[in-house]
């Protein structure tokens, strides 16, 4: 039974260059889960893979009532069904996300600013300028 308190997971993905090698990060309760090599793709692929990784991290940690927080408008709107996926690759990511979402008591996905995204901050620390 849900406790009424959602667990927040921050997610972010990127690639250098774009397209290029994908990396993702998820932050749950102050712990960063970093995936340094998710293959090759675009920034959109990276953001979707980070959202998918957030669901996997939540499941592995026994979380049932979650809110995913990310700075990708594309992923948030497509996951919420307010924007359509314009490529087969994005639709495949959305379908995988929906498949993994089953079994949770509650999932919300919300857009936040880049400066508030703890996962984005964690990725940026790996690439000092």
JSON list of C-alpha atoms in Angstrom, two decimals:
[
{"chain": "A", "resi": 1, "resn": "UNK", "atom": "CA", "xyz": [0.00, 0.00, 0.00]},
{"chain": "A", "resi": 2, "resn": "UNK", "atom": "CA", "xyz": [1.43, 3.41, -0.91]},
{"chain": "A", "resi": 3, "resn": "UNK", "atom": "CA", "xyz": [2.68, 5.49, 1.99]},
{"chain": "A", "resi": 4, "resn": "UNK", "atom": "CA", "xyz": [1.45, 8.74, 0.44]},
{"chain": "A", "resi": 5, "resn": "UNK", "atom": "CA", "xyz": [5.02, 9.92, 0.00]},
{"chain": "A", "resi": 6, "resn": "UNK", "atom": "CA", "xyz": [6.57, 9.61, -3.43]},
{"chain": "A", "resi": 7, "resn": "UNK", "atom": "CA", "xyz": [10.24, 8.87, -3.85]},
{"chain": "A", "resi": 8, "resn": "UNK", "atom": "CA", "xyz": [12.03, 11.28, -6.19]},
{"chain": "A", "resi": 9, "resn": "UNK", "atom": "CA", "xyz": [14.47, 10.05, -8.79]},
{"chain": "A", "resi": 10, "resn": "UNK", "atom": "CA", "xyz": [16.42, 12.53, -10.91]},
{"chain": "A", "resi": 11, "resn": "UNK", "atom": "CA", "xyz": [17.52, 11.36, -14.37]},
{"chain": "A", "resi": 12, "resn": "UNK", "atom": "CA", "xyz": [19.67, 12.75, -17.16]},
{"chain": "A", "resi": 13, "resn": "UNK", "atom": "CA", "xyz": [21.44, 11.44, -20.22]},
{"chain": "A", "resi": 14, "resn": "UNK", "atom": "CA", "xyz": [23.80, 12.86, -22.76]},
{"chain": "A", "resi": 15, "resn": "UNK", "atom": "CA", "xyz": [26.26, 12.03, -25.47]},
{"chain": "A", "resi": 16, "resn": "UNK", "atom": "CA", "xyz": [29.48, 13.56, -26.67]},
{"chain": "A", "resi": 17, "resn": "UNK", "atom": "CA", "xyz": [29.42, 14.41, -29.55]},
{"chain": "A", "resi": 18, "resn": "UNK", "atom": "CA", "xyz": [25.78, 14.26, -30.69]},
{"chain": "A", "resi": 19, "resn": "UNK", "atom": "CA", "xyz": [25.37, 11.60, -31.95]},
{"chain": "A", "resi": 20, "resn": "UNK", "atom": "CA", "xyz": [28.01, 9.82, -29.95]},
{"chain": "A", "resi": 21, "resn": "UNK", "atom": "CA", "xyz": [28.73, 7.69, -26.90]},
{"chain": "A", "resi": 22, "resn": "UNK", "atom": "CA", "xyz": [25.78, 7.74, -24.48]},
{"chain": "A", "resi": 23, "resn": "UNK", "atom": "CA", "xyz": [26.08, 8.15, -20.72]},
{"chain": "A", "resi": 24, "resn": "UNK", "atom": "CA", "xyz": [23.29, 8.33, -18.15]},
{"chain": "A", "resi": 25, "resn": "UNK", "atom": "CA", "xyz": [22.88, 9.15, -14.48]},
{"chain": "A", "resi": 26, "resn": "UNK", "atom": "CA", "xyz": [20.10, 8.62, -11.95]},
{"chain": "A", "resi": 27, "resn": "UNK", "atom": "CA", "xyz": [20.10, 10.08, -8.44]},
{"chain": "A", "resi": 28, "resn": "UNK", "atom": "CA", "xyz": [18.03, 8.36, -5.76]},
{"chain": "A", "resi": 29, "resn": "UNK", "atom": "CA", "xyz": [18.21, 9.48, -2.12]},
{"chain": "A", "resi": 30, "resn": "UNK", "atom": "CA", "xyz": [21.57, 11.17, -2.66]},
{"chain": "A", "resi": 31, "resn": "UNK", "atom": "CA", "xyz": [23.18, 8.19, -4.41]},
{"chain": "A", "resi": 32, "resn": "UNK", "atom": "CA", "xyz": [24.23, 8.55, -8.04]},
{"chain": "A", "resi": 33, "resn": "UNK", "atom": "CA", "xyz": [23.85, 5.55, -10.34]},
{"chain": "A", "resi": 34, "resn": "UNK", "atom": "CA", "xyz": [26.07, 6.23, -13.33]},
{"chain": "A", "resi": 35, "resn": "UNK", "atom": "CA", "xyz": [26.07, 4.31, -16.60]},
{"chain": "A", "resi": 36, "resn": "UNK", "atom": "CA", "xyz": [29.17, 5.43, -18.55]},
{"chain": "A", "resi": 37, "resn": "UNK", "atom": "CA", "xyz": [28.61, 3.48, -21.78]},
{"chain": "A", "resi": 38, "resn": "UNK", "atom": "CA", "xyz": [25.09, 2.93, -23.06]},
{"chain": "A", "resi": 39, "resn": "UNK", "atom": "CA", "xyz": [26.28, 2.53, -26.64]},
{"chain": "A", "resi": 40, "resn": "UNK", "atom": "CA", "xyz": [26.00, 5.06, -29.44]},
{"chain": "A", "resi": 41, "resn": "UNK", "atom": "CA", "xyz": [23.06, 7.36, -30.18]},
{"chain": "A", "resi": 42, "resn": "UNK", "atom": "CA", "xyz": [21.60, 10.84, -29.98]},
{"chain": "A", "resi": 43, "resn": "UNK", "atom": "CA", "xyz": [20.84, 13.12, -27.05]},
{"chain": "A", "resi": 44, "resn": "UNK", "atom": "CA", "xyz": [17.19, 12.05, -27.33]},
{"chain": "A", "resi": 45, "resn": "UNK", "atom": "CA", "xyz": [18.21, 8.38, -27.05]},
{"chain": "A", "resi": 46, "resn": "UNK", "atom": "CA", "xyz": [20.36, 9.26, -24.04]},
{"chain": "A", "resi": 47, "resn": "UNK", "atom": "CA", "xyz": [17.53, 11.06, -22.25]},
{"chain": "A", "resi": 48, "resn": "UNK", "atom": "CA", "xyz": [15.13, 8.16, -22.85]},
{"chain": "A", "resi": 49, "resn": "UNK", "atom": "CA", "xyz": [17.70, 5.61, -21.69]},
{"chain": "A", "resi": 50, "resn": "UNK", "atom": "CA", "xyz": [18.21, 7.66, -18.51]},
{"chain": "A", "resi": 51, "resn": "UNK", "atom": "CA", "xyz": [14.45, 7.62, -17.81]},
{"chain": "A", "resi": 52, "resn": "UNK", "atom": "CA", "xyz": [14.42, 3.86, -18.38]},
{"chain": "A", "resi": 53, "resn": "UNK", "atom": "CA", "xyz": [17.44, 3.49, -16.08]},
{"chain": "A", "resi": 54, "resn": "UNK", "atom": "CA", "xyz": [15.54, 5.47, -13.42]},
{"chain": "A", "resi": 55, "resn": "UNK", "atom": "CA", "xyz": [12.72, 2.91, -13.50]},
{"chain": "A", "resi": 56, "resn": "UNK", "atom": "CA", "xyz": [15.26, 0.08, -13.20]},
{"chain": "A", "resi": 57, "resn": "UNK", "atom": "CA", "xyz": [16.99, 1.77, -10.26]},
{"chain": "A", "resi": 58, "resn": "UNK", "atom": "CA", "xyz": [13.64, 2.36, -8.55]},
{"chain": "A", "resi": 59, "resn": "UNK", "atom": "CA", "xyz": [12.67, -1.29, -8.97]},
{"chain": "A", "resi": 60, "resn": "UNK", "atom": "CA", "xyz": [16.07, -2.56, -7.75]},
{"chain": "A", "resi": 61, "resn": "UNK", "atom": "CA", "xyz": [15.71, -0.41, -4.62]},
{"chain": "A", "resi": 62, "resn": "UNK", "atom": "CA", "xyz": [12.16, -1.56, -3.87]},
{"chain": "A", "resi": 63, "resn": "UNK", "atom": "CA", "xyz": [10.53, 1.78, -4.60]},
{"chain": "A", "resi": 64, "resn": "UNK", "atom": "CA", "xyz": [6.84, 1.55, -5.53]},
{"chain": "A", "resi": 65, "resn": "UNK", "atom": "CA", "xyz": [5.53, 5.13, -5.57]},
{"chain": "A", "resi": 66, "resn": "UNK", "atom": "CA", "xyz": [7.87, 7.35, -7.58]},
{"chain": "A", "resi": 67, "resn": "UNK", "atom": "CA", "xyz": [8.23, 10.66, -9.34]},
{"chain": "A", "resi": 68, "resn": "UNK", "atom": "CA", "xyz": [10.86, 10.93, -12.06]},
{"chain": "A", "resi": 69, "resn": "UNK", "atom": "CA", "xyz": [12.39, 14.37, -12.49]},
{"chain": "A", "resi": 70, "resn": "UNK", "atom": "CA", "xyz": [14.24, 15.27, -15.67]},
{"chain": "A", "resi": 71, "resn": "UNK", "atom": "CA", "xyz": [15.13, 18.26, -17.81]},
{"chain": "A", "resi": 72, "resn": "UNK", "atom": "CA", "xyz": [14.16, 16.70, -21.14]},
{"chain": "A", "resi": 73, "resn": "UNK", "atom": "CA", "xyz": [10.90, 18.20, -22.36]},
{"chain": "A", "resi": 74, "resn": "UNK", "atom": "CA", "xyz": [10.86, 15.61, -25.16]},
{"chain": "A", "resi": 75, "resn": "UNK", "atom": "CA", "xyz": [10.97, 12.61, -22.80]},
{"chain": "A", "resi": 76, "resn": "UNK", "atom": "CA", "xyz": [8.55, 14.07, -20.26]},
{"chain": "A", "resi": 77, "resn": "UNK", "atom": "CA", "xyz": [5.93, 14.98, -22.86]},
{"chain": "A", "resi": 78, "resn": "UNK", "atom": "CA", "xyz": [6.27, 11.71, -24.77]},
{"chain": "A", "resi": 79, "resn": "UNK", "atom": "CA", "xyz": [6.17, 9.61, -21.58]},
{"chain": "A", "resi": 80, "resn": "UNK", "atom": "CA", "xyz": [3.08, 11.51, -20.41]},
{"chain": "A", "resi": 81, "resn": "UNK", "atom": "CA", "xyz": [1.41, 11.05, -23.80]},
{"chain": "A", "resi": 82, "resn": "UNK", "atom": "CA", "xyz": [1.13, 14.75, -24.57]},
{"chain": "A", "resi": 83, "resn": "UNK", "atom": "CA", "xyz": [3.54, 14.54, -27.54]},
{"chain": "A", "resi": 84, "resn": "UNK", "atom": "CA", "xyz": [3.96, 11.82, -30.09]},
{"chain": "A", "resi": 85, "resn": "UNK", "atom": "CA", "xyz": [7.18, 10.01, -30.86]},
{"chain": "A", "resi": 86, "resn": "UNK", "atom": "CA", "xyz": [8.32, 11.07, -34.32]},
{"chain": "A", "resi": 87, "resn": "UNK", "atom": "CA", "xyz": [10.75, 8.22, -34.98]},
{"chain": "A", "resi": 88, "resn": "UNK", "atom": "CA", "xyz": [10.70, 4.46, -34.56]},
{"chain": "A", "resi": 89, "resn": "UNK", "atom": "CA", "xyz": [13.66, 4.69, -32.16]},
{"chain": "A", "resi": 90, "resn": "UNK", "atom": "CA", "xyz": [11.85, 7.12, -29.86]},
{"chain": "A", "resi": 91, "resn": "UNK", "atom": "CA", "xyz": [8.70, 4.98, -29.99]},
{"chain": "A", "resi": 92, "resn": "UNK", "atom": "CA", "xyz": [10.78, 1.93, -29.03]},
{"chain": "A", "resi": 93, "resn": "UNK", "atom": "CA", "xyz": [12.16, 3.80, -26.01]},
{"chain": "A", "resi": 94, "resn": "UNK", "atom": "CA", "xyz": [8.66, 4.94, -25.01]},
{"chain": "A", "resi": 95, "resn": "UNK", "atom": "CA", "xyz": [7.36, 1.38, -25.32]},
{"chain": "A", "resi": 96, "resn": "UNK", "atom": "CA", "xyz": [10.20, 0.03, -23.16]},
{"chain": "A", "resi": 97, "resn": "UNK", "atom": "CA", "xyz": [9.51, 2.73, -20.57]},
{"chain": "A", "resi": 98, "resn": "UNK", "atom": "CA", "xyz": [5.79, 1.84, -20.53]},
{"chain": "A", "resi": 99, "resn": "UNK", "atom": "CA", "xyz": [6.63, -1.86, -20.17]},
{"chain": "A", "resi": 100, "resn": "UNK", "atom": "CA", "xyz": [8.90, -1.21, -17.19]},
{"chain": "A", "resi": 101, "resn": "UNK", "atom": "CA", "xyz": [6.34, 1.13, -15.61]},
{"chain": "A", "resi": 102, "resn": "UNK", "atom": "CA", "xyz": [3.94, -1.76, -14.99]},
{"chain": "A", "resi": 103, "resn": "UNK", "atom": "CA", "xyz": [4.16, -3.07, -11.46]},
{"chain": "A", "resi": 104, "resn": "UNK", "atom": "CA", "xyz": [4.72, 0.26, -9.73]},
{"chain": "A", "resi": 105, "resn": "UNK", "atom": "CA", "xyz": [1.95, 1.59, -7.50]},
{"chain": "A", "resi": 106, "resn": "UNK", "atom": "CA", "xyz": [2.32, 5.09, -8.93]},
{"chain": "A", "resi": 107, "resn": "UNK", "atom": "CA", "xyz": [4.64, 6.82, -11.39]},
{"chain": "A", "resi": 108, "resn": "UNK", "atom": "CA", "xyz": [4.77, 10.49, -12.29]},
{"chain": "A", "resi": 109, "resn": "UNK", "atom": "CA", "xyz": [7.27, 12.07, -14.61]},
{"chain": "A", "resi": 110, "resn": "UNK", "atom": "CA", "xyz": [7.87, 15.83, -14.39]},
{"chain": "A", "resi": 111, "resn": "UNK", "atom": "CA", "xyz": [10.02, 18.39, -16.11]},
{"chain": "A", "resi": 112, "resn": "UNK", "atom": "CA", "xyz": [12.47, 20.39, -14.00]},
{"chain": "A", "resi": 113, "resn": "UNK", "atom": "CA", "xyz": [15.07, 22.98, -14.92]},
{"chain": "A", "resi": 114, "resn": "UNK", "atom": "CA", "xyz": [18.60, 21.90, -15.73]},
{"chain": "A", "resi": 115, "resn": "UNK", "atom": "CA", "xyz": [19.98, 23.68, -12.65]},
{"chain": "A", "resi": 116, "resn": "UNK", "atom": "CA", "xyz": [17.69, 21.61, -10.36]},
{"chain": "A", "resi": 117, "resn": "UNK", "atom": "CA", "xyz": [18.48, 18.26, -11.98]},
{"chain": "A", "resi": 118, "resn": "UNK", "atom": "CA", "xyz": [20.82, 16.43, -9.59]},
{"chain": "A", "resi": 119, "resn": "UNK", "atom": "CA", "xyz": [21.54, 13.76, -12.23]},
{"chain": "A", "resi": 120, "resn": "UNK", "atom": "CA", "xyz": [22.52, 16.43, -14.76]},
{"chain": "A", "resi": 121, "resn": "UNK", "atom": "CA", "xyz": [24.78, 18.03, -12.17]},
{"chain": "A", "resi": 122, "resn": "UNK", "atom": "CA", "xyz": [26.40, 14.63, -11.54]},
{"chain": "A", "resi": 123, "resn": "UNK", "atom": "CA", "xyz": [27.03, 14.16, -15.27]},
{"chain": "A", "resi": 124, "resn": "UNK", "atom": "CA", "xyz": [28.46, 17.68, -15.59]},
{"chain": "A", "resi": 125, "resn": "UNK", "atom": "CA", "xyz": [30.94, 16.96, -12.78]},
{"chain": "A", "resi": 126, "resn": "UNK", "atom": "CA", "xyz": [32.38, 14.13, -14.86]},
{"chain": "A", "resi": 127, "resn": "UNK", "atom": "CA", "xyz": [33.23, 16.59, -17.65]},
{"chain": "A", "resi": 128, "resn": "UNK", "atom": "CA", "xyz": [34.80, 19.70, -16.12]},
{"chain": "A", "resi": 129, "resn": "UNK", "atom": "CA", "xyz": [35.38, 22.52, -18.59]}
]
